[in-house]
Amino acid sequence: MKWTKGLVVAAALGLTALTGCSGGPAGQSGGEPAGASAPAAAEAGAFAVITHAGAGDAFWDVVKNGAEAAAKRYGVTVSYQGDGDPARQSQLIDQAVSQKVDGIVVSMANPDALKEAVGKAVAAGIPVITINSGGDRSREFGAITHVGQSEDVAGRGAGDRLKAEGVGKLLCVIHEAGNVGLDQRCKGAAEGLGGTVERLQVEVGNLADATSKIKARLQSDTSVDGVLTLNPAVAIAARDAIADGGSKAKLATFDLSADVVTAVKDGEILFAVDQQQYLQGWLPITFLILYRDNLNTVGGGLPVNTGPGFVTKDNAGQVARLAESGTR
């Protein structure tokens, strides 16, 4: 019966879902981690992953790779969709509920905007797992768990390391307005640094403008001796801004890309906070299957941390090989 249901829902989800089932790439190769074996025997099902990812944000390609690899591993169907507009993200959740999927994975950059839609899913008996942002509201909304990192803890860790590098005045670059997780990162960094932290708003979808804004800020205040970006693409924009503007500010970032890992290896970026976003795609699908088949809630429903780890010059070479394959 489950297999039949899975096929029906897969058809309703359309071509995107079928792509997810194939475990194909999302802008990168996106294979399973080394050592993964053939798909385990499991009842088929259909799951929806709905994030707040905007177009062109490579960070979420890795999340998608993880979800699709899990789909392939377990023989289920996963559809992945992202929209940076909370209203449209809510509509995608409503759509998944109407399609009666077996589980929903959702990131909550703007929790209040998604509360009603997530509530409808829970009321319909569809298990929900939140990922990435919004962990503080996850249980309140009825999700069975949250998969991500504590942004406060990660921010403090970054601030501690920047302080040890001698940074006293930091520019914290926010790339998504209203994202609670980014706000928590900057707050945590301020606590760890114990110095001055200014915030600068940029748009991740316009990196040329982000470079210009960061460069202008560094040139207007030469006492800024550190830059912390919260996105890998913005990190590269900041690297270029520092070089173009002749600034000596030290740079660190949250999250990885192949370019960021190379920059860390070359000494252009001090370190990258690694929340291992591949796991934020892989683990929720695994957890939903365990819940469906065995009513397991990993960690008793408490958040499951995927980070923070730190990629530095010492380990960047090893991580670089994994980033190229789309799993880091």
PDB file of C-alpha atoms in Angstrom, residues 3-293:
ATOM      1  CA  TRP A   3       4.477   1.862  -2.452  1.00  0.00           C
ATOM      2  CA  THR A   4       1.282   2.618  -4.323  1.00  0.00           C
ATOM      3  CA  LYS A   5       0.707   5.748  -2.262  1.00  0.00           C
ATOM      4  CA  GLY A   6       4.260   6.852  -2.850  1.00  0.00           C
ATOM      5  CA  LEU A   7       3.867   6.584  -6.596  1.00  0.00           C
ATOM      6  CA  VAL A   8       0.625   8.538  -6.578  1.00  0.00           C
ATOM      7  CA  VAL A   9       2.121  11.369  -4.548  1.00  0.00           C
ATOM      8  CA  ALA A  10       5.273  11.348  -6.643  1.00  0.00           C
ATOM      9  CA  ALA A  11       3.182  11.896  -9.729  1.00  0.00           C
ATOM     10  CA  ALA A  12       1.437  14.803  -8.061  1.00  0.00           C
ATOM     11  CA  LEU A  13       4.751  16.374  -7.143  1.00  0.00           C
ATOM     12  CA  GLY A  14       5.809  16.334 -10.762  1.00  0.00           C
ATOM     13  CA  LEU A  15       9.136  16.474 -12.488  1.00  0.00           C
ATOM     14  CA  THR A  16      11.023  18.053  -9.594  1.00  0.00           C
ATOM     15  CA  ALA A  17      10.096  15.153  -7.370  1.00  0.00           C
ATOM     16  CA  LEU A  18      11.238  12.658  -9.937  1.00  0.00           C
ATOM     17  CA  THR A  19      14.554  14.446 -10.133  1.00  0.00           C
ATOM     18  CA  GLY A  20      14.829  14.160  -6.354  1.00  0.00           C
ATOM     19  CA  CYS A  21      14.187  10.445  -6.513  1.00  0.00           C
ATOM     20  CA  SER A  22      17.051  10.065  -8.912  1.00  0.00           C
ATOM     21  CA  GLY A  23      19.461  11.586  -6.455  1.00  0.00           C
ATOM     22  CA  GLY A  24      20.832  13.753  -9.241  1.00  0.00           C
ATOM     23  CA  PRO A  25      23.034  16.800  -8.854  1.00  0.00           C
ATOM     24  CA  ALA A  26      21.932  20.263  -7.780  1.00  0.00           C
ATOM     25  CA  GLY A  27      24.546  22.411  -9.369  1.00  0.00           C
ATOM     26  CA  GLN A  28      27.214  20.113  -8.015  1.00  0.00           C
ATOM     27  CA  SER A  29      27.863  16.424  -8.269  1.00  0.00           C
ATOM     28  CA  GLY A  30      26.109  15.658  -4.957  1.00  0.00           C
ATOM     29  CA  GLY A  31      27.091  12.009  -4.544  1.00  0.00           C
ATOM     30  CA  GLU A  32      26.761  10.042  -1.331  1.00  0.00           C
ATOM     31  CA  PRO A  33      29.555  10.300   1.191  1.00  0.00           C
ATOM     32  CA  ALA A  34      32.419   7.880   0.816  1.00  0.00           C
ATOM     33  CA  GLY A  35      31.490   4.489   2.234  1.00  0.00           C
ATOM     34  CA  ALA A  36      27.744   4.718   1.523  1.00  0.00           C
ATOM     35  CA  SER A  37      26.434   1.411   0.257  1.00  0.00           C
ATOM     36  CA  ALA A  38      23.541   0.316  -1.898  1.00  0.00           C
ATOM     37  CA  PRO A  39      19.991   1.513  -1.051  1.00  0.00           C
ATOM     38  CA  ALA A  40      18.588  -0.122   2.045  1.00  0.00           C
ATOM     39  CA  ALA A  41      15.301  -1.960   1.781  1.00  0.00           C
ATOM     40  CA  ALA A  42      12.572   0.425   2.919  1.00  0.00           C
ATOM     41  CA  GLU A  43       8.997   1.179   2.122  1.00  0.00           C
ATOM     42  CA  ALA A  44       8.718   3.956  -0.382  1.00  0.00           C
ATOM     43  CA  GLY A  45       7.244   7.299   0.547  1.00  0.00           C
ATOM     44  CA  ALA A  46       7.127  10.916  -0.607  1.00  0.00           C
ATOM     45  CA  PHE A  47       8.688  13.777   1.330  1.00  0.00           C
ATOM     46  CA  ALA A  48       8.881  17.502   0.687  1.00  0.00           C
ATOM     47  CA  VAL A  49      11.831  19.750   1.562  1.00  0.00           C
ATOM     48  CA  ILE A  50      10.863  23.436   1.513  1.00  0.00           C
ATOM     49  CA  THR A  51      13.483  26.031   2.375  1.00  0.00           C
ATOM     50  CA  HIS A  52      13.840  29.794   2.374  1.00  0.00           C
ATOM     51  CA  ALA A  53      16.658  29.582  -0.160  1.00  0.00           C
ATOM     52  CA  GLY A  54      16.826  32.338  -2.707  1.00  0.00           C
ATOM     53  CA  ALA A  55      17.974  31.789  -6.263  1.00  0.00           C
ATOM     54  CA  GLY A  56      21.694  31.371  -6.728  1.00  0.00           C
ATOM     55  CA  ASP A  57      22.552  30.525  -3.113  1.00  0.00           C
ATOM     56  CA  ALA A  58      24.986  27.601  -3.461  1.00  0.00           C
ATOM     57  CA  PHE A  59      24.757  26.787   0.248  1.00  0.00           C
ATOM     58  CA  TRP A  60      21.359  25.222  -0.321  1.00  0.00           C
ATOM     59  CA  ASP A  61      22.563  23.156  -3.251  1.00  0.00           C
ATOM     60  CA  VAL A  62      24.461  21.054  -0.702  1.00  0.00           C
ATOM     61  CA  VAL A  63      21.339  20.685   1.474  1.00  0.00           C
ATOM     62  CA  LYS A  64      19.475  19.521  -1.602  1.00  0.00           C
ATOM     63  CA  ASN A  65      22.266  17.108  -2.446  1.00  0.00           C
ATOM     64  CA  GLY A  66      21.952  15.582   1.026  1.00  0.00           C
ATOM     65  CA  ALA A  67      18.184  15.160   0.769  1.00  0.00           C
ATOM     66  CA  GLU A  68      18.413  13.630  -2.690  1.00  0.00           C
ATOM     67  CA  ALA A  69      21.180  11.260  -1.630  1.00  0.00           C
ATOM     68  CA  ALA A  70      18.980  10.103   1.256  1.00  0.00           C
ATOM     69  CA  ALA A  71      16.077   9.639  -1.158  1.00  0.00           C
ATOM     70  CA  LYS A  72      18.235   7.443  -3.330  1.00  0.00           C
ATOM     71  CA  ARG A  73      19.589   5.545  -0.358  1.00  0.00           C
ATOM     72  CA  TYR A  74      16.152   4.749   1.094  1.00  0.00           C
ATOM     73  CA  GLY A  75      14.268   4.371  -2.165  1.00  0.00           C
ATOM     74  CA  VAL A  76      11.818   7.196  -1.467  1.00  0.00           C
ATOM     75  CA  THR A  77      10.784  10.322  -3.314  1.00  0.00           C
ATOM     76  CA  VAL A  78      11.956  13.766  -2.230  1.00  0.00           C
ATOM     77  CA  SER A  79      10.881  17.049  -3.781  1.00  0.00           C
ATOM     78  CA  TYR A  80      13.023  20.095  -3.033  1.00  0.00           C
ATOM     79  CA  GLN A  81      11.771  23.656  -3.419  1.00  0.00           C
ATOM     80  CA  GLY A  82      13.001  26.970  -2.043  1.00  0.00           C
ATOM     81  CA  ASP A  83      11.677  30.506  -1.966  1.00  0.00           C
ATOM     82  CA  GLY A  84      13.028  33.483  -0.062  1.00  0.00           C
ATOM     83  CA  ASP A  85       9.567  35.048   0.212  1.00  0.00           C
ATOM     84  CA  PRO A  86       7.919  33.723   3.408  1.00  0.00           C
ATOM     85  CA  ALA A  87       4.448  34.014   1.864  1.00  0.00           C
ATOM     86  CA  ARG A  88       5.425  31.873  -1.107  1.00  0.00           C
ATOM     87  CA  GLN A  89       7.277  29.451   1.167  1.00  0.00           C
ATOM     88  CA  SER A  90       4.041  29.070   3.147  1.00  0.00           C
ATOM     89  CA  GLN A  91       2.177  28.351  -0.092  1.00  0.00           C
ATOM     90  CA  LEU A  92       4.671  25.605  -0.906  1.00  0.00           C
ATOM     91  CA  ILE A  93       4.023  24.052   2.504  1.00  0.00           C
ATOM     92  CA  ASP A  94       0.263  24.250   1.912  1.00  0.00           C
ATOM     93  CA  GLN A  95       0.784  22.584  -1.451  1.00  0.00           C
ATOM     94  CA  ALA A  96       2.735  19.728   0.130  1.00  0.00           C
ATOM     95  CA  VAL A  97      -0.033  19.257   2.710  1.00  0.00           C
ATOM     96  CA  SER A  98      -2.666  19.070  -0.029  1.00  0.00           C
ATOM     97  CA  GLN A  99      -0.562  16.429  -1.762  1.00  0.00           C
ATOM     98  CA  LYS A 100      -0.546  14.386   1.470  1.00  0.00           C
ATOM     99  CA  VAL A 101       3.183  13.807   1.556  1.00  0.00           C
ATOM    100  CA  ASP A 102       4.597  11.517   4.216  1.00  0.00           C
ATOM    101  CA  GLY A 103       6.686  14.234   5.834  1.00  0.00           C
ATOM    102  CA  ILE A 104       7.807  17.832   5.434  1.00  0.00           C
ATOM    103  CA  VAL A 105      11.222  19.368   6.066  1.00  0.00           C
ATOM    104  CA  VAL A 106      11.172  23.144   6.380  1.00  0.00           C
ATOM    105  CA  SER A 107      13.655  25.888   7.230  1.00  0.00           C
ATOM    106  CA  MET A 108      12.198  28.741   9.261  1.00  0.00           C
ATOM    107  CA  ALA A 109      14.139  31.944   8.666  1.00  0.00           C
ATOM    108  CA  ASN A 110      10.921  33.830   9.438  1.00  0.00           C
ATOM    109  CA  PRO A 111       9.073  31.552  11.893  1.00  0.00           C
ATOM    110  CA  ASP A 112       6.031  33.747  12.496  1.00  0.00           C
ATOM    111  CA  ALA A 113       5.305  33.929   8.776  1.00  0.00           C
ATOM    112  CA  LEU A 114       5.273  30.122   8.542  1.00  0.00           C
ATOM    113  CA  LYS A 115       3.419  29.343  11.758  1.00  0.00           C
ATOM    114  CA  GLU A 116      -0.002  28.892  10.161  1.00  0.00           C
ATOM    115  CA  ALA A 117       1.275  26.731   7.302  1.00  0.00           C
ATOM    116  CA  VAL A 118       3.345  24.494   9.574  1.00  0.00           C
ATOM    117  CA  GLY A 119       0.365  24.241  11.908  1.00  0.00           C
ATOM    118  CA  LYS A 120      -1.819  23.020   9.057  1.00  0.00           C
ATOM    119  CA  ALA A 121       0.712  20.311   8.256  1.00  0.00           C
ATOM    120  CA  VAL A 122       0.853  19.142  11.865  1.00  0.00           C
ATOM    121  CA  ALA A 123      -2.950  19.241  12.138  1.00  0.00           C
ATOM    122  CA  ALA A 124      -3.150  17.083   9.017  1.00  0.00           C
ATOM    123  CA  GLY A 125      -1.034  14.447  10.731  1.00  0.00           C
ATOM    124  CA  ILE A 126       2.034  15.103   8.569  1.00  0.00           C
ATOM    125  CA  PRO A 127       5.261  14.968  10.598  1.00  0.00           C
ATOM    126  CA  VAL A 128       7.399  18.090  10.250  1.00  0.00           C
ATOM    127  CA  ILE A 129      11.119  18.526  10.871  1.00  0.00           C
ATOM    128  CA  THR A 130      12.617  22.001  10.872  1.00  0.00           C
ATOM    129  CA  ILE A 131      16.159  22.647   9.691  1.00  0.00           C
ATOM    130  CA  ASN A 132      18.754  25.409   9.694  1.00  0.00           C
ATOM    131  CA  SER A 133      16.942  28.488  11.068  1.00  0.00           C
ATOM    132  CA  GLY A 134      14.082  28.719  13.539  1.00  0.00           C
ATOM    133  CA  GLY A 135      15.145  25.989  15.940  1.00  0.00           C
ATOM    134  CA  ASP A 136      13.977  27.981  18.948  1.00  0.00           C
ATOM    135  CA  ARG A 137      10.378  27.849  17.673  1.00  0.00           C
ATOM    136  CA  SER A 138      10.439  24.317  16.273  1.00  0.00           C
ATOM    137  CA  ARG A 139       8.831  22.478  19.189  1.00  0.00           C
ATOM    138  CA  GLU A 140       6.295  25.277  19.715  1.00  0.00           C
ATOM    139  CA  PHE A 141       5.089  24.770  16.147  1.00  0.00           C
ATOM    140  CA  GLY A 142       4.691  21.004  16.620  1.00  0.00           C
ATOM    141  CA  ALA A 143       7.753  19.776  14.713  1.00  0.00           C
ATOM    142  CA  ILE A 144       9.107  16.430  15.889  1.00  0.00           C
ATOM    143  CA  THR A 145      12.664  17.809  15.986  1.00  0.00           C
ATOM    144  CA  HIS A 146      15.048  20.402  14.563  1.00  0.00           C
ATOM    145  CA  VAL A 147      18.247  19.689  12.646  1.00  0.00           C
ATOM    146  CA  GLY A 148      20.787  22.480  12.594  1.00  0.00           C
ATOM    147  CA  GLN A 149      23.288  24.283  14.743  1.00  0.00           C
ATOM    148  CA  SER A 150      22.857  26.641  17.671  1.00  0.00           C
ATOM    149  CA  GLU A 151      23.467  29.966  15.994  1.00  0.00           C
ATOM    150  CA  ASP A 152      24.207  31.629  19.342  1.00  0.00           C
ATOM    151  CA  VAL A 153      26.895  29.070  20.152  1.00  0.00           C
ATOM    152  CA  ALA A 154      28.365  29.229  16.648  1.00  0.00           C
ATOM    153  CA  GLY A 155      28.419  33.025  16.747  1.00  0.00           C
ATOM    154  CA  ARG A 156      30.223  33.076  20.103  1.00  0.00           C
ATOM    155  CA  GLY A 157      32.755  30.599  18.777  1.00  0.00           C
ATOM    156  CA  ALA A 158      33.461  32.829  15.793  1.00  0.00           C
ATOM    157  CA  GLY A 159      33.752  35.891  18.037  1.00  0.00           C
ATOM    158  CA  ASP A 160      36.165  34.077  20.359  1.00  0.00           C
ATOM    159  CA  ARG A 161      38.416  33.132  17.462  1.00  0.00           C
ATOM    160  CA  LEU A 162      38.383  36.612  15.956  1.00  0.00           C
ATOM    161  CA  LYS A 163      39.272  38.095  19.338  1.00  0.00           C
ATOM    162  CA  ALA A 164      42.219  35.704  19.541  1.00  0.00           C
ATOM    163  CA  GLU A 165      43.331  37.021  16.151  1.00  0.00           C
ATOM    164  CA  GLY A 166      43.387  40.557  17.530  1.00  0.00           C
ATOM    165  CA  VAL A 167      40.160  41.850  15.995  1.00  0.00           C
ATOM    166  CA  GLY A 168      38.546  44.620  18.028  1.00  0.00           C
ATOM    167  CA  LYS A 169      36.023  46.191  15.647  1.00  0.00           C
ATOM    168  CA  LEU A 170      34.000  43.814  13.519  1.00  0.00           C
ATOM    169  CA  LEU A 171      31.670  44.217  10.567  1.00  0.00           C
ATOM    170  CA  CYS A 172      28.970  41.508  10.641  1.00  0.00           C
ATOM    171  CA  VAL A 173      27.487  41.220   7.142  1.00  0.00           C
ATOM    172  CA  ILE A 174      23.837  40.095   7.001  1.00  0.00           C
ATOM    173  CA  HIS A 175      22.637  38.829   3.624  1.00  0.00           C
ATOM    174  CA  GLU A 176      18.938  38.057   4.344  1.00  0.00           C
ATOM    175  CA  ALA A 177      16.790  40.686   6.042  1.00  0.00           C
ATOM    176  CA  GLY A 178      14.616  39.293   8.827  1.00  0.00           C
ATOM    177  CA  ASN A 179      16.401  35.940   9.142  1.00  0.00           C
ATOM    178  CA  VAL A 180      16.408  35.210  12.878  1.00  0.00           C
ATOM    179  CA  GLY A 181      19.358  32.846  12.584  1.00  0.00           C
ATOM    180  CA  LEU A 182      21.601  35.524  11.117  1.00  0.00           C
ATOM    181  CA  ASP A 183      20.658  37.923  13.877  1.00  0.00           C
ATOM    182  CA  GLN A 184      21.617  35.262  16.435  1.00  0.00           C
ATOM    183  CA  ARG A 185      24.996  34.756  14.756  1.00  0.00           C
ATOM    184  CA  CYS A 186      25.848  38.456  14.993  1.00  0.00           C
ATOM    185  CA  LYS A 187      24.701  38.629  18.622  1.00  0.00           C
ATOM    186  CA  GLY A 188      26.809  35.613  19.490  1.00  0.00           C
ATOM    187  CA  ALA A 189      29.826  37.069  17.691  1.00  0.00           C
ATOM    188  CA  ALA A 190      29.477  40.280  19.705  1.00  0.00           C
ATOM    189  CA  GLU A 191      29.447  38.275  22.944  1.00  0.00           C
ATOM    190  CA  GLY A 192      32.515  36.296  21.972  1.00  0.00           C
ATOM    191  CA  LEU A 193      34.456  39.267  20.624  1.00  0.00           C
ATOM    192  CA  GLY A 194      33.710  41.593  23.499  1.00  0.00           C
ATOM    193  CA  GLY A 195      34.447  44.515  21.180  1.00  0.00           C
ATOM    194  CA  THR A 196      32.487  46.637  18.745  1.00  0.00           C
ATOM    195  CA  VAL A 197      30.276  44.857  16.196  1.00  0.00           C
ATOM    196  CA  GLU A 198      28.530  46.777  13.421  1.00  0.00           C
ATOM    197  CA  ARG A 199      26.004  45.235  11.062  1.00  0.00           C
ATOM    198  CA  LEU A 200      25.863  45.733   7.341  1.00  0.00           C
ATOM    199  CA  GLN A 201      22.897  44.601   5.224  1.00  0.00           C
ATOM    200  CA  VAL A 202      23.588  43.236   1.735  1.00  0.00           C
ATOM    201  CA  GLU A 203      21.656  41.059  -0.704  1.00  0.00           C
ATOM    202  CA  VAL A 204      22.973  37.580  -1.436  1.00  0.00           C
ATOM    203  CA  GLY A 205      21.366  37.794  -4.874  1.00  0.00           C
ATOM    204  CA  ASN A 206      23.469  40.836  -5.817  1.00  0.00           C
ATOM    205  CA  LEU A 207      27.067  40.035  -4.951  1.00  0.00           C
ATOM    206  CA  ALA A 208      28.550  42.873  -6.991  1.00  0.00           C
ATOM    207  CA  ASP A 209      26.584  45.332  -4.881  1.00  0.00           C
ATOM    208  CA  ALA A 210      27.614  43.454  -1.724  1.00  0.00           C
ATOM    209  CA  THR A 211      31.281  43.877  -2.682  1.00  0.00           C
ATOM    210  CA  SER A 212      30.755  47.602  -3.244  1.00  0.00           C
ATOM    211  CA  LYS A 213      28.966  48.087   0.095  1.00  0.00           C
ATOM    212  CA  ILE A 214      31.590  46.213   2.100  1.00  0.00           C
ATOM    213  CA  LYS A 215      34.434  48.039   0.350  1.00  0.00           C
ATOM    214  CA  ALA A 216      32.791  51.416   0.966  1.00  0.00           C
ATOM    215  CA  ARG A 217      32.271  50.652   4.662  1.00  0.00           C
ATOM    216  CA  LEU A 218      35.872  49.589   5.146  1.00  0.00           C
ATOM    217  CA  GLN A 219      37.149  52.699   3.387  1.00  0.00           C
ATOM    218  CA  SER A 220      34.890  55.009   5.399  1.00  0.00           C
ATOM    219  CA  ASP A 221      36.019  53.518   8.728  1.00  0.00           C
ATOM    220  CA  THR A 222      39.585  52.241   8.673  1.00  0.00           C
ATOM    221  CA  SER A 223      39.330  51.209  12.333  1.00  0.00           C
ATOM    222  CA  VAL A 224      37.244  48.192  11.275  1.00  0.00           C
ATOM    223  CA  ASP A 225      39.789  45.392  11.489  1.00  0.00           C
ATOM    224  CA  GLY A 226      37.554  42.357  11.035  1.00  0.00           C
ATOM    225  CA  VAL A 227      34.750  41.183   8.739  1.00  0.00           C
ATOM    226  CA  LEU A 228      32.425  38.270   9.497  1.00  0.00           C
ATOM    227  CA  THR A 229      30.189  37.094   6.680  1.00  0.00           C
ATOM    228  CA  LEU A 230      27.329  34.658   7.199  1.00  0.00           C
ATOM    229  CA  ASN A 231      27.218  33.103   3.736  1.00  0.00           C
ATOM    230  CA  PRO A 232      29.962  31.600   1.552  1.00  0.00           C
ATOM    231  CA  ALA A 233      29.165  33.599  -1.572  1.00  0.00           C
ATOM    232  CA  VAL A 234      29.193  36.819   0.440  1.00  0.00           C
ATOM    233  CA  ALA A 235      32.514  35.722   1.943  1.00  0.00           C
ATOM    234  CA  ILE A 236      34.104  35.760  -1.496  1.00  0.00           C
ATOM    235  CA  ALA A 237      32.530  39.153  -2.165  1.00  0.00           C
ATOM    236  CA  ALA A 238      34.048  40.400   1.106  1.00  0.00           C
ATOM    237  CA  ARG A 239      37.448  38.955   0.212  1.00  0.00           C
ATOM    238  CA  ASP A 240      37.377  40.945  -3.022  1.00  0.00           C
ATOM    239  CA  ALA A 241      36.187  44.074  -1.206  1.00  0.00           C
ATOM    240  CA  ILE A 242      39.058  43.868   1.275  1.00  0.00           C
ATOM    241  CA  ALA A 243      41.600  43.414  -1.515  1.00  0.00           C
ATOM    242  CA  ASP A 244      40.135  46.081  -3.792  1.00  0.00           C
ATOM    243  CA  GLY A 245      39.854  48.606  -0.985  1.00  0.00           C
ATOM    244  CA  GLY A 246      43.356  48.066   0.338  1.00  0.00           C
ATOM    245  CA  SER A 247      41.983  47.120   3.767  1.00  0.00           C
ATOM    246  CA  LYS A 248      43.899  44.972   6.214  1.00  0.00           C
ATOM    247  CA  ALA A 249      40.742  43.685   7.915  1.00  0.00           C
ATOM    248  CA  LYS A 250      40.777  39.999   8.762  1.00  0.00           C
ATOM    249  CA  LEU A 251      37.978  37.895   7.290  1.00  0.00           C
ATOM    250  CA  ALA A 252      36.027  34.921   8.610  1.00  0.00           C
ATOM    251  CA  THR A 253      32.768  33.401   7.476  1.00  0.00           C
ATOM    252  CA  PHE A 254      29.970  31.020   8.204  1.00  0.00           C
ATOM    253  CA  ASP A 255      29.409  28.065   5.875  1.00  0.00           C
ATOM    254  CA  LEU A 256      31.380  26.458   3.106  1.00  0.00           C
ATOM    255  CA  SER A 257      31.752  26.383  -0.627  1.00  0.00           C
ATOM    256  CA  ALA A 258      34.629  25.163  -2.752  1.00  0.00           C
ATOM    257  CA  ASP A 259      35.759  28.784  -3.196  1.00  0.00           C
ATOM    258  CA  VAL A 260      35.653  29.450   0.540  1.00  0.00           C
ATOM    259  CA  VAL A 261      37.666  26.338   1.359  1.00  0.00           C
ATOM    260  CA  THR A 262      40.281  27.335  -1.223  1.00  0.00           C
ATOM    261  CA  ALA A 263      40.421  30.841   0.253  1.00  0.00           C
ATOM    262  CA  VAL A 264      40.930  29.380   3.738  1.00  0.00           C
ATOM    263  CA  LYS A 265      43.680  27.120   2.419  1.00  0.00           C
ATOM    264  CA  ASP A 266      45.341  30.142   0.763  1.00  0.00           C
ATOM    265  CA  GLY A 267      45.144  32.240   3.930  1.00  0.00           C
ATOM    266  CA  GLU A 268      42.641  34.754   2.511  1.00  0.00           C
ATOM    267  CA  ILE A 269      39.977  33.737   5.044  1.00  0.00           C
ATOM    268  CA  LEU A 270      40.927  32.912   8.639  1.00  0.00           C
ATOM    269  CA  PHE A 271      38.321  30.208   9.158  1.00  0.00           C
ATOM    270  CA  ALA A 272      34.860  29.082   8.144  1.00  0.00           C
ATOM    271  CA  VAL A 273      32.195  27.981  10.614  1.00  0.00           C
ATOM    272  CA  ASP A 274      30.922  24.680   9.250  1.00  0.00           C
ATOM    273  CA  GLN A 275      27.353  23.668  10.092  1.00  0.00           C
ATOM    274  CA  GLN A 276      27.615  20.678   7.722  1.00  0.00           C
ATOM    275  CA  GLN A 277      24.544  21.534   5.703  1.00  0.00           C
ATOM    276  CA  TYR A 278      24.670  18.235   3.823  1.00  0.00           C
ATOM    277  CA  LEU A 279      23.431  16.674   7.062  1.00  0.00           C
ATOM    278  CA  GLN A 280      20.525  19.131   7.133  1.00  0.00           C
ATOM    279  CA  GLY A 281      19.303  17.461   3.955  1.00  0.00           C
ATOM    280  CA  TRP A 282      20.236  13.883   4.731  1.00  0.00           C
ATOM    281  CA  LEU A 283      19.267  13.541   8.391  1.00  0.00           C
ATOM    282  CA  PRO A 284      15.671  14.853   8.238  1.00  0.00           C
ATOM    283  CA  ILE A 285      14.741  12.347   5.537  1.00  0.00           C
ATOM    284  CA  THR A 286      16.307   9.581   7.621  1.00  0.00           C
ATOM    285  CA  PHE A 287      14.520  10.783  10.747  1.00  0.00           C
ATOM    286  CA  LEU A 288      11.146  11.022   8.988  1.00  0.00           C
ATOM    287  CA  ILE A 289      11.458   7.460   7.722  1.00  0.00           C
ATOM    288  CA  LEU A 290      12.385   6.263  11.217  1.00  0.00           C
ATOM    289  CA  TYR A 291       9.401   8.139  12.643  1.00  0.00           C
ATOM    290  CA  ARG A 292       7.041   6.786  10.020  1.00  0.00           C
ATOM    291  CA  ASP A 293       8.211   3.195  10.369  1.00  0.00           C
TER     292      ASP A 293
END
